[in-house]
Amino acid sequence: MRIFVTGGTGHSGSHIIPELIAAGHDVTGLARSDASAAALTALGATVRRGDLQDLDGLKKAAADSDGVVHVAHRQDLLPTGGMDAVAAAEIPVMLAYGEALAGTGKPLVVAGSVGSAGQLGRTATEEDPALFVDDGHRGTLRVRNIVETTVIGLAEQGVRSSVVRIANIAHGTSDRAGFLPMLIALAKERGFAGYPGDGANVWNAVHIRDIAPLFRLALEKGEAGRYWHAVEDEGIPFREIAEAIGSRLSLPAVSIPLDELMLPGYFGFIANIVTQSYPTSNVITREALGWEPTQPGLIADLDNGHYFPEGRS
């Protein structure tokens, strides 16, 4: 197929493009700069100059393709408008894709988050929809759920649309700004690896190289209106993550009291996120698409050198 990809030079996109090309697809990537264009060319993709604000250009690129993979975000809006602005900017993009692909049955695969199903008090599955969003959720990560529900809704217009929910931690050599580098940086700065309370709340993780084949499979054979879970480690206690980071830095793992002052004092703006529990299943994804993660799990990947190039202290 001829596939149009946005975010092709980012953490996930830089692995998705080679995966698609290796499977025989022709890939065109969106580039807003000379540097991005050069990176896309190096990955083997054809370059289409433009950006996410050019809706007419995005519609044409989608119409000219046999499918779209969208993993780009307006990160430039975060400092001034937060996630509200990022989500608001994505909605017109999704609707533009919908106009271009309506009635064609062509695939649109968009990156989402495992957190969109919310805190269910049980393991989240691919059948759990993204939580509803209203004005009361402004300023929270939940506002981006409207992007996911918009994508899923395009299935009713004849688009084979789906969302790949990516794990809390997508680890690997290209991880520069995810939660794991943040936690490692905090441990180095504070002199200990912190975890909230007893650290029994669980997070999930996936190797970035395992995400790429999942996007390809969703593109090639995923059903319309479905969520897929890019999750390998389905539930790791946060304390184990902190202990693993601490051991590799020769630092202690220390409990941070569940206090409104203590938690932000250590974790800063991610304080409300680290206290949550995200048990997530990948059973439906594996059975429906035949996806099988093959890369190292989170704890094992911490020993591969890229997160701690200086070695153990």
mmCIF file of C-alpha atoms in Angstrom:
data_model
loop_
_atom_site.group_PDB
_atom_site.id
_atom_site.type_symbol
_atom_site.label_atom_id
_atom_site.label_comp_id
_atom_site.label_asym_id
_atom_site.label_seq_id
_atom_site.Cartn_x
_atom_site.Cartn_y
_atom_site.Cartn_z
ATOM 1 C CA MET A 1 0.000 0.000 0.000
ATOM 2 C CA ARG A 2 0.916 3.669 -0.304
ATOM 3 C CA ILE A 3 0.983 4.901 3.272
ATOM 4 C CA PHE A 4 1.041 8.488 4.482
ATOM 5 C CA VAL A 5 2.758 8.883 7.881
ATOM 6 C CA THR A 6 2.895 11.886 10.192
ATOM 7 C CA GLY A 7 5.400 12.066 13.044
ATOM 8 C CA GLY A 8 7.707 9.822 11.077
ATOM 9 C CA THR A 9 10.925 11.086 12.650
ATOM 10 C CA GLY A 10 9.720 10.815 16.253
ATOM 11 C CA HIS A 11 10.110 8.151 18.935
ATOM 12 C CA SER A 12 7.559 5.751 17.429
ATOM 13 C CA GLY A 13 7.420 6.985 13.834
ATOM 14 C CA SER A 14 11.123 6.409 13.230
ATOM 15 C CA HIS A 15 10.499 2.704 13.889
ATOM 16 C CA ILE A 16 7.118 2.464 12.153
ATOM 17 C CA ILE A 17 8.430 3.701 8.789
ATOM 18 C CA PRO A 18 11.182 1.044 8.441
ATOM 19 C CA GLU A 19 8.668 -1.607 9.534
ATOM 20 C CA LEU A 20 6.226 -0.568 6.807
ATOM 21 C CA ILE A 21 8.924 -0.387 4.135
ATOM 22 C CA ALA A 22 10.300 -3.796 5.110
ATOM 23 C CA ALA A 23 6.781 -5.206 4.640
ATOM 24 C CA GLY A 24 6.693 -3.862 1.072
ATOM 25 C CA HIS A 25 4.683 -0.678 1.548
ATOM 26 C CA ASP A 26 5.560 2.659 -0.072
ATOM 27 C CA VAL A 27 5.753 5.339 2.626
ATOM 28 C CA THR A 28 5.419 9.100 2.319
ATOM 29 C CA GLY A 29 6.268 11.093 5.429
ATOM 30 C CA LEU A 30 5.248 14.609 6.394
ATOM 31 C CA ALA A 31 8.189 16.975 6.971
ATOM 32 C CA ARG A 32 8.001 20.574 8.156
ATOM 33 C CA SER A 33 11.774 21.216 8.110
ATOM 34 C CA ASP A 34 14.861 20.363 6.113
ATOM 35 C CA ALA A 35 16.143 18.283 9.023
ATOM 36 C CA SER A 36 12.940 16.225 9.142
ATOM 37 C CA ALA A 37 13.027 15.784 5.377
ATOM 38 C CA ALA A 38 16.594 14.483 5.541
ATOM 39 C CA ALA A 39 15.691 12.093 8.361
ATOM 40 C CA LEU A 40 12.702 10.735 6.423
ATOM 41 C CA THR A 41 14.847 10.216 3.339
ATOM 42 C CA ALA A 42 17.388 8.337 5.445
ATOM 43 C CA LEU A 43 14.590 6.059 6.668
ATOM 44 C CA GLY A 44 13.638 5.288 3.061
ATOM 45 C CA ALA A 45 10.443 7.340 2.857
ATOM 46 C CA THR A 46 9.312 9.812 0.220
ATOM 47 C CA VAL A 47 9.072 13.338 1.628
ATOM 48 C CA ARG A 48 5.967 15.515 1.548
ATOM 49 C CA ARG A 49 6.643 19.021 2.854
ATOM 50 C CA GLY A 50 3.991 20.563 5.094
ATOM 51 C CA ASP A 51 2.716 20.635 8.649
ATOM 52 C CA LEU A 52 -0.341 19.751 10.749
ATOM 53 C CA GLN A 53 -1.846 23.205 10.251
ATOM 54 C CA ASP A 54 -2.208 22.689 6.497
ATOM 55 C CA LEU A 55 -5.519 20.837 6.523
ATOM 56 C CA ASP A 56 -5.977 20.961 2.759
ATOM 57 C CA GLY A 57 -2.525 19.469 2.314
ATOM 58 C CA LEU A 58 -3.297 16.701 4.809
ATOM 59 C CA LYS A 59 -6.575 15.890 3.037
ATOM 60 C CA LYS A 60 -4.817 15.609 -0.295
ATOM 61 C CA ALA A 61 -2.042 13.462 1.152
ATOM 62 C CA ALA A 62 -4.625 11.147 2.730
ATOM 63 C CA ALA A 63 -6.706 10.990 -0.459
ATOM 64 C CA ASP A 64 -3.611 10.119 -2.488
ATOM 65 C CA SER A 65 -2.730 7.258 -0.152
ATOM 66 C CA ASP A 66 -4.082 3.779 0.578
ATOM 67 C CA GLY A 67 -3.903 4.440 4.306
ATOM 68 C CA VAL A 68 -2.724 6.845 6.987
ATOM 69 C CA VAL A 69 -0.679 6.410 10.163
ATOM 70 C CA HIS A 70 -0.861 9.445 12.428
ATOM 71 C CA VAL A 71 1.587 9.636 15.347
ATOM 72 C CA ALA A 72 2.334 13.371 15.295
ATOM 73 C CA HIS A 73 1.253 15.952 17.883
ATOM 74 C CA ARG A 74 1.502 19.727 18.132
ATOM 75 C CA GLN A 75 4.069 19.596 20.941
ATOM 76 C CA ASP A 76 4.848 23.248 20.293
ATOM 77 C CA LEU A 77 1.492 24.147 21.872
ATOM 78 C CA LEU A 78 2.220 22.500 25.232
ATOM 79 C CA PRO A 79 4.154 25.377 26.879
ATOM 80 C CA THR A 80 1.378 27.924 26.349
ATOM 81 C CA GLY A 81 -1.829 25.935 25.973
ATOM 82 C CA GLY A 82 -1.143 22.586 27.590
ATOM 83 C CA MET A 83 -2.889 19.396 26.520
ATOM 84 C CA ASP A 84 -6.106 21.348 25.883
ATOM 85 C CA ALA A 85 -4.463 23.183 22.993
ATOM 86 C CA VAL A 86 -2.776 20.047 21.655
ATOM 87 C CA ALA A 87 -6.068 18.129 21.592
ATOM 88 C CA ALA A 88 -7.994 21.055 20.087
ATOM 89 C CA ALA A 89 -5.459 21.249 17.257
ATOM 90 C CA GLU A 90 -5.752 17.510 16.533
ATOM 91 C CA ILE A 91 -9.520 17.394 16.069
ATOM 92 C CA PRO A 92 -9.524 19.316 12.745
ATOM 93 C CA VAL A 93 -6.754 17.035 11.510
ATOM 94 C CA MET A 94 -8.802 13.907 12.257
ATOM 95 C CA LEU A 95 -11.859 15.432 10.583
ATOM 96 C CA ALA A 96 -9.738 16.289 7.551
ATOM 97 C CA TYR A 97 -8.641 12.680 7.292
ATOM 98 C CA GLY A 98 -12.283 11.676 7.641
ATOM 99 C CA GLU A 99 -13.292 13.869 4.695
ATOM 100 C CA ALA A 100 -10.543 12.417 2.528
ATOM 101 C CA LEU A 101 -11.159 8.771 3.430
ATOM 102 C CA ALA A 102 -14.936 8.657 3.948
ATOM 103 C CA GLY A 103 -16.583 5.728 2.193
ATOM 104 C CA THR A 104 -13.306 4.233 1.010
ATOM 105 C CA GLY A 105 -12.722 1.621 3.710
ATOM 106 C CA LYS A 106 -9.110 2.757 3.792
ATOM 107 C CA PRO A 107 -7.288 2.476 7.127
ATOM 108 C CA LEU A 108 -6.495 5.346 9.490
ATOM 109 C CA VAL A 109 -4.390 4.303 12.486
ATOM 110 C CA VAL A 110 -3.810 6.908 15.194
ATOM 111 C CA ALA A 111 -1.664 6.824 18.340
ATOM 112 C CA GLY A 112 -3.548 6.939 21.636
ATOM 113 C CA SER A 113 -2.921 6.277 25.322
ATOM 114 C CA VAL A 114 -3.690 3.341 27.599
ATOM 115 C CA GLY A 115 -4.888 5.883 30.143
ATOM 116 C CA SER A 116 -7.858 6.925 28.011
ATOM 117 C CA ALA A 117 -10.046 4.147 29.421
ATOM 118 C CA GLY A 118 -9.577 5.627 32.911
ATOM 119 C CA GLN A 119 -9.256 4.042 36.335
ATOM 120 C CA LEU A 120 -11.658 1.104 36.118
ATOM 121 C CA GLY A 121 -10.714 -0.734 39.290
ATOM 122 C CA ARG A 122 -9.825 -3.698 37.079
ATOM 123 C CA THR A 123 -7.635 -4.532 34.111
ATOM 124 C CA ALA A 124 -8.486 -2.391 31.082
ATOM 125 C CA THR A 125 -9.176 -4.187 27.804
ATOM 126 C CA GLU A 126 -9.444 -3.123 24.198
ATOM 127 C CA GLU A 127 -13.231 -3.122 24.541
ATOM 128 C CA ASP A 128 -13.182 -0.270 27.061
ATOM 129 C CA PRO A 129 -13.950 3.047 25.305
ATOM 130 C CA ALA A 130 -12.130 6.281 26.025
ATOM 131 C CA LEU A 131 -13.757 8.191 28.861
ATOM 132 C CA PHE A 132 -16.125 11.050 28.062
ATOM 133 C CA VAL A 133 -14.648 14.561 28.082
ATOM 134 C CA ASP A 134 -16.382 17.783 29.130
ATOM 135 C CA ASP A 135 -15.373 21.238 30.373
ATOM 136 C CA GLY A 136 -14.581 19.831 33.805
ATOM 137 C CA HIS A 137 -11.589 18.011 32.371
ATOM 138 C CA ARG A 138 -9.811 21.065 31.004
ATOM 139 C CA GLY A 139 -6.141 21.106 31.927
ATOM 140 C CA THR A 140 -5.924 17.329 32.348
ATOM 141 C CA LEU A 141 -4.556 14.543 30.155
ATOM 142 C CA ARG A 142 -8.119 13.297 29.724
ATOM 143 C CA VAL A 143 -8.907 16.105 27.258
ATOM 144 C CA ARG A 144 -7.097 14.176 24.516
ATOM 145 C CA ASN A 145 -9.695 11.410 24.770
ATOM 146 C CA ILE A 146 -11.839 13.457 22.394
ATOM 147 C CA VAL A 147 -9.245 12.796 19.698
ATOM 148 C CA GLU A 148 -9.550 9.047 20.180
ATOM 149 C CA THR A 149 -13.355 9.102 20.182
ATOM 150 C CA THR A 150 -13.315 11.232 17.027
ATOM 151 C CA VAL A 151 -11.096 8.669 15.287
ATOM 152 C CA ILE A 152 -13.285 5.764 16.383
ATOM 153 C CA GLY A 153 -16.363 7.667 15.211
ATOM 154 C CA LEU A 154 -14.969 7.903 11.684
ATOM 155 C CA ALA A 155 -15.693 4.187 11.313
ATOM 156 C CA GLU A 156 -19.356 5.139 10.869
ATOM 157 C CA GLN A 157 -18.334 7.160 7.795
ATOM 158 C CA GLY A 158 -16.687 4.243 6.027
ATOM 159 C CA VAL A 159 -13.154 4.789 7.298
ATOM 160 C CA ARG A 160 -11.309 1.753 8.668
ATOM 161 C CA SER A 161 -10.176 3.804 11.627
ATOM 162 C CA SER A 162 -8.562 2.506 14.800
ATOM 163 C CA VAL A 163 -6.497 3.688 17.755
ATOM 164 C CA VAL A 164 -3.312 2.063 19.047
ATOM 165 C CA ARG A 165 -3.183 2.778 22.761
ATOM 166 C CA ILE A 166 0.467 3.045 23.719
ATOM 167 C CA ALA A 167 1.737 1.966 27.144
ATOM 168 C CA ASN A 168 2.739 4.440 29.868
ATOM 169 C CA ILE A 169 6.377 3.657 29.173
ATOM 170 C CA ALA A 170 7.506 3.087 25.585
ATOM 171 C CA HIS A 171 11.156 2.244 26.142
ATOM 172 C CA GLY A 172 14.055 1.848 23.733
ATOM 173 C CA THR A 173 17.043 3.620 22.248
ATOM 174 C CA SER A 174 15.003 6.525 20.839
ATOM 175 C CA ASP A 175 13.321 7.336 24.166
ATOM 176 C CA ARG A 176 14.479 10.849 25.013
ATOM 177 C CA ALA A 177 11.481 12.548 26.628
ATOM 178 C CA GLY A 178 9.194 9.795 27.940
ATOM 179 C CA PHE A 179 8.284 8.985 31.528
ATOM 180 C CA LEU A 180 11.291 6.701 32.032
ATOM 181 C CA PRO A 181 13.937 9.370 31.248
ATOM 182 C CA MET A 182 11.982 11.725 33.542
ATOM 183 C CA LEU A 183 12.069 9.231 36.423
ATOM 184 C CA ILE A 184 15.777 8.580 35.896
ATOM 185 C CA ALA A 185 16.520 12.314 35.843
ATOM 186 C CA LEU A 186 14.512 12.844 39.042
ATOM 187 C CA ALA A 187 16.424 10.063 40.807
ATOM 188 C CA LYS A 188 19.756 11.599 39.814
ATOM 189 C CA GLU A 189 18.625 15.063 40.903
ATOM 190 C CA ARG A 190 17.123 14.000 44.248
ATOM 191 C CA GLY A 191 19.689 11.372 45.138
ATOM 192 C CA PHE A 192 17.129 8.576 45.446
ATOM 193 C CA ALA A 193 14.495 6.876 43.291
ATOM 194 C CA GLY A 194 11.057 7.738 44.588
ATOM 195 C CA TYR A 195 7.791 5.840 44.425
ATOM 196 C CA PRO A 196 4.360 6.950 45.711
ATOM 197 C CA GLY A 197 3.164 5.442 48.986
ATOM 198 C CA ASP A 198 3.755 1.710 49.062
ATOM 199 C CA GLY A 199 4.394 1.694 45.308
ATOM 200 C CA ALA A 200 1.869 -1.079 44.720
ATOM 201 C CA ASN A 201 0.115 0.838 41.930
ATOM 202 C CA VAL A 202 0.987 -0.725 38.580
ATOM 203 C CA TRP A 203 2.202 0.790 35.332
ATOM 204 C CA ASN A 204 2.589 -0.876 31.956
ATOM 205 C CA ALA A 205 5.322 -0.765 29.342
ATOM 206 C CA VAL A 206 6.249 -1.777 25.816
ATOM 207 C CA HIS A 207 9.448 -1.745 23.787
ATOM 208 C CA ILE A 208 9.279 0.855 21.028
ATOM 209 C CA ARG A 209 10.394 -1.707 18.441
ATOM 210 C CA ASP A 210 7.339 -3.833 19.282
ATOM 211 C CA ILE A 211 5.025 -0.881 18.667
ATOM 212 C CA ALA A 212 6.016 -0.680 14.993
ATOM 213 C CA PRO A 213 4.678 -4.106 13.925
ATOM 214 C CA LEU A 214 1.445 -3.423 15.823
ATOM 215 C CA PHE A 215 0.812 -0.260 13.807
ATOM 216 C CA ARG A 216 1.547 -2.227 10.638
ATOM 217 C CA LEU A 217 -0.846 -5.026 11.584
ATOM 218 C CA ALA A 218 -3.597 -2.559 12.514
ATOM 219 C CA LEU A 219 -3.074 -0.869 9.154
ATOM 220 C CA GLU A 220 -3.081 -4.095 7.160
ATOM 221 C CA LYS A 221 -5.921 -6.009 8.791
ATOM 222 C CA GLY A 222 -7.344 -4.189 11.803
ATOM 223 C CA GLU A 223 -11.125 -3.818 11.905
ATOM 224 C CA ALA A 224 -12.800 -0.414 11.886
ATOM 225 C CA GLY A 225 -13.666 1.316 15.131
ATOM 226 C CA ARG A 226 -11.298 -0.710 17.302
ATOM 227 C CA TYR A 227 -8.806 0.013 20.035
ATOM 228 C CA TRP A 228 -5.532 -1.942 20.108
ATOM 229 C CA HIS A 229 -3.188 -2.178 23.098
ATOM 230 C CA ALA A 230 0.532 -1.656 22.549
ATOM 231 C CA VAL A 231 1.390 -3.170 25.911
ATOM 232 C CA GLU A 232 3.926 -5.887 26.719
ATOM 233 C CA ASP A 233 4.443 -5.610 30.500
ATOM 234 C CA GLU A 234 0.788 -5.443 31.522
ATOM 235 C CA GLY A 235 1.318 -4.351 35.113
ATOM 236 C CA ILE A 236 4.586 -3.600 36.912
ATOM 237 C CA PRO A 237 4.373 -2.255 40.497
ATOM 238 C CA PHE A 238 5.759 1.294 40.502
ATOM 239 C CA ARG A 239 8.014 0.368 43.392
ATOM 240 C CA GLU A 240 9.749 -2.238 41.190
ATOM 241 C CA ILE A 241 10.386 0.386 38.531
ATOM 242 C CA ALA A 242 11.886 2.741 41.137
ATOM 243 C CA GLU A 243 13.999 -0.050 42.615
ATOM 244 C CA ALA A 244 15.278 -1.010 39.164
ATOM 245 C CA ILE A 245 16.257 2.607 38.435
ATOM 246 C CA GLY A 246 17.832 3.015 41.865
ATOM 247 C CA SER A 247 19.873 -0.171 41.619
ATOM 248 C CA ARG A 248 21.371 0.924 38.303
ATOM 249 C CA LEU A 249 22.303 4.301 39.767
ATOM 250 C CA SER A 250 23.454 2.842 43.101
ATOM 251 C CA LEU A 251 20.770 4.919 44.782
ATOM 252 C CA PRO A 252 18.117 3.842 47.303
ATOM 253 C CA ALA A 253 14.450 3.525 46.381
ATOM 254 C CA VAL A 254 12.409 5.618 48.809
ATOM 255 C CA SER A 255 8.674 5.898 49.443
ATOM 256 C CA ILE A 256 7.191 9.358 48.920
ATOM 257 C CA PRO A 257 4.231 9.876 51.293
ATOM 258 C CA LEU A 258 0.868 10.289 49.597
ATOM 259 C CA ASP A 259 0.682 13.911 50.632
ATOM 260 C CA GLU A 260 -0.404 16.897 48.532
ATOM 261 C CA LEU A 261 2.886 18.642 49.286
ATOM 262 C CA MET A 262 5.314 15.720 49.362
ATOM 263 C CA LEU A 263 4.326 14.153 46.026
ATOM 264 C CA PRO A 264 4.706 17.335 43.924
ATOM 265 C CA GLY A 265 7.863 18.091 45.860
ATOM 266 C CA TYR A 266 9.460 15.032 44.290
ATOM 267 C CA PHE A 267 7.515 14.275 41.097
ATOM 268 C CA GLY A 268 6.569 17.799 40.043
ATOM 269 C CA PHE A 269 3.908 18.065 37.328
ATOM 270 C CA ILE A 270 3.576 14.271 36.962
ATOM 271 C CA ALA A 271 2.615 13.793 40.636
ATOM 272 C CA ASN A 272 -1.034 13.046 39.841
ATOM 273 C CA ILE A 273 -0.058 10.562 37.153
ATOM 274 C CA VAL A 274 2.430 8.448 39.110
ATOM 275 C CA THR A 275 -0.141 7.673 41.815
ATOM 276 C CA GLN A 276 -2.525 6.032 39.353
ATOM 277 C CA SER A 277 -2.723 2.345 38.530
ATOM 278 C CA TYR A 278 -2.922 1.222 34.897
ATOM 279 C CA PRO A 279 -3.340 -2.575 34.674
ATOM 280 C CA THR A 280 -3.910 -3.237 30.964
ATOM 281 C CA SER A 281 -4.506 -6.383 28.927
ATOM 282 C CA ASN A 282 -3.230 -7.065 25.405
ATOM 283 C CA VAL A 283 -5.115 -10.355 24.872
ATOM 284 C CA ILE A 284 -7.572 -9.101 22.246
ATOM 285 C CA THR A 285 -4.819 -7.340 20.309
ATOM 286 C CA ARG A 286 -2.678 -10.448 20.198
ATOM 287 C CA GLU A 287 -5.538 -12.745 19.232
ATOM 288 C CA ALA A 288 -7.148 -10.468 16.624
ATOM 289 C CA LEU A 289 -4.009 -9.184 14.928
ATOM 290 C CA GLY A 290 -1.461 -11.901 15.691
ATOM 291 C CA TRP A 291 0.815 -9.371 17.399
ATOM 292 C CA GLU A 292 3.609 -10.946 19.423
ATOM 293 C CA PRO A 293 6.063 -8.701 21.312
ATOM 294 C CA THR A 294 9.604 -10.009 20.894
ATOM 295 C CA GLN A 295 11.776 -7.289 22.437
ATOM 296 C CA PRO A 296 13.066 -7.151 26.036
ATOM 297 C CA GLY A 297 10.665 -6.119 28.777
ATOM 298 C CA LEU A 298 11.138 -2.902 30.724
ATOM 299 C CA ILE A 299 13.315 -4.181 33.560
ATOM 300 C CA ALA A 300 15.554 -6.147 31.200
ATOM 301 C CA ASP A 301 15.886 -3.175 28.835
ATOM 302 C CA LEU A 302 17.277 -1.046 31.650
ATOM 303 C CA ASP A 303 20.410 -3.204 31.444
ATOM 304 C CA ASN A 304 20.978 -2.541 27.729
ATOM 305 C CA GLY A 305 23.033 0.594 28.267
ATOM 306 C CA HIS A 306 21.106 3.375 26.526
ATOM 307 C CA TYR A 307 19.403 4.675 29.679
ATOM 308 C CA PHE A 308 22.575 4.476 31.768
ATOM 309 C CA PRO A 309 25.491 5.004 29.377
ATOM 310 C CA GLU A 310 27.779 5.729 32.291
ATOM 311 C CA GLY A 311 27.054 2.265 33.700
ATOM 312 C CA ARG A 312 26.198 1.539 37.291
ATOM 313 C CA SER A 313 27.553 4.138 39.675
#
